[in-house]
XYZ file of C-alpha atoms in Angstrom:
430
model
C 0.052 0.168 0.064
C 1.126 3.516 -0.923
C 1.337 6.783 1.075
C -0.370 9.618 -0.963
C 0.289 13.482 -1.340
C -2.150 15.928 -2.150
C -1.428 18.948 -3.579
C -3.314 21.773 -5.845
C -2.371 21.811 -9.559
C -3.517 25.449 -10.060
C -3.262 28.738 -8.082
C -4.960 26.968 -4.923
C -8.531 26.821 -4.067
C -9.255 23.579 -5.931
C -11.211 21.893 -3.369
C -8.396 19.836 -1.453
C -10.207 19.943 1.970
C -13.032 17.679 0.606
C -10.932 15.407 -1.237
C -8.305 15.067 1.686
C -11.261 14.348 3.953
C -12.624 11.681 1.530
C -9.181 10.102 0.972
C -8.522 10.230 4.991
C -11.190 7.515 5.461
C -8.340 5.230 3.647
C -5.485 6.759 5.664
C -4.430 5.850 9.272
C -2.727 9.420 9.588
C -3.300 12.858 8.020
C 0.009 15.088 7.912
C 0.007 18.826 6.809
C 3.427 19.851 5.358
C 3.827 23.309 4.352
C 2.061 26.863 4.334
C 0.123 28.656 7.205
C -3.321 29.897 8.036
C -3.382 31.967 5.008
C -5.039 28.893 3.181
C -8.332 27.417 4.078
C -10.286 24.327 3.595
C -14.023 23.725 3.545
C -15.529 20.598 4.631
C -19.286 19.722 4.333
C -20.097 16.533 6.131
C -23.677 15.511 6.677
C -24.558 18.967 6.221
C -22.256 20.285 8.453
C -19.532 22.859 7.170
C -16.387 22.920 8.702
C -13.485 25.679 8.093
C -10.136 24.619 8.680
C -6.843 26.589 8.263
C -4.091 25.192 10.083
C -5.609 21.741 11.321
C -5.206 18.937 8.671
C -8.651 18.161 6.933
C -8.723 14.459 8.335
C -9.074 15.823 11.913
C -12.784 15.877 11.437
C -12.792 11.953 10.977
C -12.804 10.797 14.666
C -10.000 9.237 16.161
C -7.783 9.909 12.976
C -4.307 10.967 13.919
C -3.298 14.266 12.645
C -0.020 15.738 12.351
C 1.511 19.597 11.898
C 4.735 19.220 10.318
C 7.842 21.389 10.398
C 7.287 22.810 7.092
C 4.296 24.687 8.209
C 4.517 28.061 9.887
C 2.196 28.219 12.985
C 0.312 31.138 14.504
C -0.249 29.460 17.967
C -3.057 31.736 18.659
C -4.700 31.138 15.762
C -4.087 27.066 15.845
C -5.565 27.344 19.480
C -8.712 29.186 18.595
C -9.106 26.983 15.567
C -9.038 23.787 17.761
C -11.639 25.463 20.210
C -13.961 26.272 17.366
C -13.719 22.774 15.733
C -14.097 21.244 19.120
C -17.303 23.156 20.066
C -18.617 21.699 16.660
C -18.390 18.241 18.214
C -14.752 17.117 16.733
C -12.627 15.169 19.303
C -9.160 17.134 19.112
C -6.328 16.885 21.547
C -2.800 15.866 22.261
C -4.024 12.289 21.835
C -4.908 12.716 18.264
C -2.805 15.964 17.046
C 0.745 16.638 17.187
C 2.501 19.627 16.301
C 6.456 19.634 15.184
C 8.592 20.999 17.811
C 10.792 22.420 15.142
C 8.220 24.270 13.238
C 8.471 28.160 13.076
C 5.802 30.377 14.777
C 4.064 33.171 13.239
C 4.160 36.172 15.879
C 2.330 39.295 16.137
C 5.210 41.467 14.797
C 5.037 39.288 11.581
C 1.436 40.286 10.986
C 2.472 43.799 11.427
C 5.130 43.825 8.957
C 3.115 41.919 6.596
C 0.270 44.437 6.760
C 2.781 47.612 6.510
C 4.632 46.305 3.615
C 1.430 45.706 1.533
C 0.158 49.207 2.617
C 3.346 50.644 1.313
C 3.263 48.996 -1.971
C 0.126 50.483 -2.815
C -1.169 49.550 -6.193
C 2.069 47.148 -6.793
C 0.914 44.944 -3.656
C 1.218 41.121 -4.071
C -2.077 40.460 -2.277
C -1.119 38.725 0.646
C -3.696 37.808 3.419
C -1.706 39.973 6.084
C -1.544 37.108 8.332
C 2.432 37.306 8.748
C 3.212 34.115 6.621
C 5.843 35.676 4.439
C 7.807 37.389 7.182
C 7.763 34.136 9.291
C 9.165 32.271 6.331
C 11.780 35.103 6.021
C 12.760 34.787 9.730
C 13.119 30.873 9.176
C 15.585 31.093 6.431
C 17.374 34.282 8.131
C 17.922 31.875 11.247
C 16.334 34.081 13.583
C 12.650 32.356 13.894
C 11.341 31.318 16.965
C 10.031 27.785 16.891
C 7.765 25.659 19.015
C 10.471 24.080 21.112
C 11.818 27.601 21.870
C 8.863 28.362 23.892
C 9.599 25.529 26.204
C 13.195 26.902 26.680
C 12.609 30.270 28.595
C 16.482 30.663 29.161
C 17.037 31.256 25.675
C 13.672 32.498 24.334
C 14.343 36.088 25.635
C 17.523 36.373 23.656
C 15.945 35.076 20.565
C 12.999 37.942 20.997
C 15.658 40.222 21.177
C 17.194 39.451 18.041
C 13.904 39.081 16.263
C 12.659 42.492 17.496
C 16.073 44.343 16.441
C 15.212 43.349 12.833
C 11.734 43.929 12.608
C 11.479 47.255 14.810
C 13.771 49.063 12.561
C 11.662 47.873 9.667
C 8.517 48.957 11.133
C 10.026 52.342 12.145
C 11.115 52.738 8.639
C 7.251 52.369 7.375
C 6.133 54.548 10.049
C 4.401 51.783 12.061
C 4.137 51.179 15.696
C 7.071 49.020 16.992
C 6.943 46.084 19.694
C 7.988 45.923 23.261
C 10.082 42.637 24.402
C 8.190 42.754 27.764
C 4.912 42.563 26.223
C 5.750 40.003 23.556
C 7.517 37.873 26.108
C 4.242 37.919 28.229
C 2.107 36.735 25.245
C 4.535 34.034 24.407
C 4.518 32.775 27.978
C 0.892 32.588 28.059
C 0.550 30.444 24.778
C 3.297 28.132 25.395
C 1.336 26.796 28.191
C -1.635 25.855 25.782
C 0.661 24.712 22.809
C 3.117 22.604 24.841
C 0.911 19.451 25.309
C 0.656 19.159 21.262
C 4.553 19.643 20.713
C 6.373 16.320 19.638
C 9.124 14.818 17.473
C 7.261 14.374 14.190
C 10.059 12.851 12.171
C 10.331 10.262 14.809
C 6.719 9.497 14.850
C 6.479 8.983 11.110
C 9.408 6.924 11.070
C 7.576 4.542 13.875
C 4.113 4.989 11.613
C 6.478 3.622 8.459
C 7.297 0.571 10.390
C 3.952 -0.163 11.550
C 2.978 -0.186 7.697
C 0.392 2.533 8.144
C -0.934 4.621 5.325
C 0.035 8.363 5.541
C -1.876 11.173 3.745
C 0.293 14.206 3.384
C -1.651 17.333 2.814
C -0.315 20.597 1.128
C -1.799 24.269 1.126
C -2.249 26.582 -2.040
C -1.147 24.998 -5.551
C 1.771 24.480 -7.499
C 1.656 27.934 -9.323
C 2.087 29.487 -5.847
C 5.280 27.643 -5.183
C 8.113 30.090 -4.472
C 10.425 28.676 -7.006
C 8.314 27.267 -9.834
C 5.165 29.528 -9.338
C 4.219 32.878 -11.060
C 7.019 34.868 -8.870
C 6.666 37.162 -7.081
C 2.934 36.688 -6.972
C 3.365 33.459 -4.974
C 3.506 32.050 -1.311
C 6.493 31.886 0.707
C 7.053 28.395 0.701
C 7.490 25.308 -1.686
C 4.116 23.935 -2.326
C 5.455 21.107 -4.589
C 5.154 17.675 -3.611
C 8.792 17.152 -2.699
C 7.999 19.537 0.269
C 6.153 16.741 1.859
C 9.237 15.056 2.559
C 11.407 17.899 4.043
C 8.360 19.463 5.424
C 7.587 16.583 7.854
C 11.080 14.824 7.913
C 10.703 11.613 5.953
C 12.824 10.344 3.137
C 11.526 11.167 -0.390
C 10.540 7.589 -1.288
C 7.942 7.848 1.593
C 5.927 10.295 -0.220
C 4.309 7.699 -2.749
C 1.310 8.300 -4.907
C 1.094 12.076 -6.036
C -2.571 13.414 -6.530
C -3.134 16.855 -7.897
C -6.364 18.571 -7.125
C -7.746 20.190 -10.243
C -10.862 22.567 -10.725
C -12.812 22.120 -13.955
C -12.129 25.900 -14.609
C -9.615 27.955 -13.028
C -9.713 30.614 -10.221
C -6.906 32.646 -8.570
C -6.853 35.007 -5.515
C -5.051 38.133 -5.230
C -2.708 39.901 -7.807
C -0.531 38.108 -10.411
C -0.818 36.722 -14.088
C -4.010 35.063 -15.188
C -4.030 34.371 -19.056
C -7.448 32.789 -19.235
C -9.102 35.085 -16.638
C -12.592 36.397 -17.691
C -13.924 39.502 -16.636
C -17.207 39.523 -18.425
C -20.405 37.908 -17.548
C -19.384 34.367 -18.039
C -16.565 35.000 -15.435
C -19.096 36.120 -12.829
C -21.391 33.208 -13.857
C -18.407 30.816 -12.657
C -17.852 33.029 -9.478
C -21.535 32.899 -8.533
C -22.216 29.171 -9.430
C -18.853 27.957 -7.619
C -19.205 30.283 -4.666
C -15.733 31.631 -5.346
C -15.018 33.643 -2.243
C -11.708 32.620 0.020
C -12.525 30.430 3.215
C -9.948 32.718 5.110
C -10.208 36.127 3.838
C -13.615 36.048 2.011
C -11.996 37.665 -0.939
C -13.499 37.259 -4.270
C -11.925 34.714 -6.430
C -10.829 35.721 -10.081
C -12.479 33.063 -12.566
C -11.597 31.957 -16.005
C -11.623 29.095 -18.477
C -9.756 25.898 -17.436
C -6.168 26.492 -18.251
C -4.814 22.949 -19.456
C -1.152 24.279 -20.393
C -0.770 25.513 -16.543
C -2.132 22.279 -15.365
C 0.257 20.262 -17.575
C 3.136 22.286 -16.327
C 2.040 21.860 -12.741
C 1.840 17.928 -13.439
C 5.409 17.916 -14.820
C 6.837 20.130 -12.044
C 4.894 17.669 -9.237
C 5.388 14.375 -10.994
C 1.728 13.893 -10.610
C 0.269 10.227 -10.892
C -3.200 11.357 -11.114
C -5.821 14.095 -10.709
C -8.785 14.734 -8.498
C -11.243 16.693 -10.838
C -13.415 18.808 -8.971
C -16.655 21.518 -9.394
C -17.613 20.040 -12.844
C -21.118 20.808 -11.940
C -20.125 24.707 -12.054
C -20.001 24.162 -15.752
C -23.572 22.700 -16.158
C -25.752 24.573 -18.713
C -23.070 26.407 -20.834
C -23.522 26.233 -24.417
C -19.676 25.948 -25.069
C -16.615 25.559 -23.156
C -13.236 26.958 -23.661
C -10.071 25.212 -22.753
C -6.520 27.129 -22.806
C -4.213 24.719 -24.642
C -1.147 27.362 -24.647
C -0.278 31.071 -24.976
C 0.982 33.744 -27.428
C 3.462 36.038 -25.995
C 4.649 38.770 -28.329
C 3.949 36.881 -31.493
C 5.349 33.585 -30.214
C 3.451 30.390 -29.275
C 4.362 28.557 -25.897
C 2.994 25.349 -24.274
C 4.021 26.415 -20.913
C 4.209 29.724 -18.951
C 7.612 30.973 -19.046
C 9.216 32.370 -15.731
C 9.635 35.836 -16.782
C 7.246 37.928 -14.881
C 7.150 40.645 -18.051
C 6.136 37.695 -20.494
C 3.641 36.200 -17.923
C 1.792 39.542 -17.914
C 1.676 39.721 -21.665
C 0.500 36.059 -22.229
C -2.619 35.688 -24.145
C -4.549 32.327 -24.059
C -4.983 30.104 -27.033
C -8.438 28.547 -26.767
C -9.819 25.377 -27.774
C -13.904 25.400 -27.859
C -15.816 22.253 -26.943
C -19.633 21.593 -26.568
C -21.126 22.070 -23.215
C -24.053 20.261 -21.684
C -27.424 21.278 -20.321
C -28.013 18.229 -17.711
C -26.589 18.576 -14.382
C -23.841 16.449 -12.999
C -24.532 17.658 -9.519
C -24.073 14.893 -6.844
C -23.251 12.262 -9.818
C -21.613 9.101 -7.962
C -21.021 7.102 -11.327
C -19.808 7.577 -15.011
C -23.331 6.532 -16.000
C -24.861 9.606 -14.234
C -22.646 12.027 -16.469
C -23.766 13.518 -19.754
C -21.882 12.188 -22.808
C -20.582 15.761 -23.335
C -19.253 16.058 -19.847
C -17.441 12.822 -20.159
C -15.970 14.091 -23.221
C -14.700 17.310 -21.818
C -13.085 15.243 -19.034
C -11.349 12.914 -21.484
C -9.869 16.014 -23.461
C -8.849 17.403 -19.904
C -6.897 14.218 -19.552
C -5.288 14.326 -22.930
C -4.055 17.757 -22.693
C -2.651 17.507 -19.076
C -1.214 14.291 -19.954
C -2.558 12.818 -16.556
C -5.643 10.380 -15.762
C -8.463 11.526 -13.537
C -8.103 9.238 -10.461
C -11.305 11.063 -8.613
C -14.051 13.178 -9.861
C -15.745 15.446 -7.203
C -19.250 16.417 -8.275
C -20.569 18.366 -5.136
C -19.176 19.619 -1.757
C -20.602 16.620 -0.055
C -18.153 13.765 0.989
C -19.840 10.899 -0.624
C -20.428 12.906 -4.100
C -17.283 11.264 -5.413
C -16.496 8.945 -8.464
C -13.742 6.859 -7.717
C -11.704 5.660 -10.757
C -8.126 4.603 -9.047
C -7.833 4.375 -5.408
C -4.402 6.430 -4.840
C -3.615 4.307 -1.849
C -3.226 1.417 -4.083
C -0.305 3.179 -5.767
């Protein structure tokens, strides 16, 4: 039996939460390996909606072991609030079934302040961050001044680490004309939250090694999508971490062979939140219709998502970058009722055709989509649970997508409900 890593194949918001929750029924452990609480997953289970940001989506499966790996940057106050909120909804969460990597870096109030101040200073050139401090926290991690979960349990050295962190950030905040932070106040906040976080802290790499020897199935869960990867995405309009499946290994402490089957979550059309290039974006009534039908608003921020036709060239690029074995195709029902559908198969940039999106920011901004038109369908695909329930033209659309992205559909999701899923191939079978 194989482990499975789940990643987004576009710019995030592809419906990973529902797919991870569905797959977690087949897994023993669900492990989050990157990102922060700037991304959210919505799960609809028996009519109850759960909105998660830091907690692995499998946590709503009662008794399912969940892990937050070292590749995640953790806002401990946000994590505790989320645990309390989800527990109040009837989900059993505690140190007995949730472990947080002791070497994970923390997001502090100063990171949020810096994030928002810099975005405000950029004005019209803002990146479009959520203002939750994720970028500054990752910067501190790379600069070797981050405060980690384990540092909270070491008061003797914590004060010195806070001093080093504030020397850097207070100078920046002063330059931006924003109020600075006092060491004593921040120390008091850290001392209070450490008491709540300490019971969850653990040695994740060692726990996963034990799990490997027990031949248990692990579901590795990522956030955002490949095109938001800090190295391979539409830089600089990206997140601050690696979102590709290779991060599942380094973000949890397992060997690369432990990752297993790579499943890319892929929406039947394309969306993006925030600024940045989007060749197949639709700013007309069709784009509005996709947004309304797909309820395209961010789980965390509530921001309206930009919508457009399916970009096969973009997904194919993600497939190659991520080594995807198959995709989970989501939100097909949003396309119900369209007389015709378009698929972006490549780009035209400065008179030249490309079958991929070049790395140059300027070229990405000038990319014009090359479309292929297909017949739509009038019948409903909502809630379909077998291929026999799908219109012939919908199946034709799916098959054409498979051809263009050069990857098969392993799962097909037809509604937010957990059981409205068509299984073509079980990823855990490898």
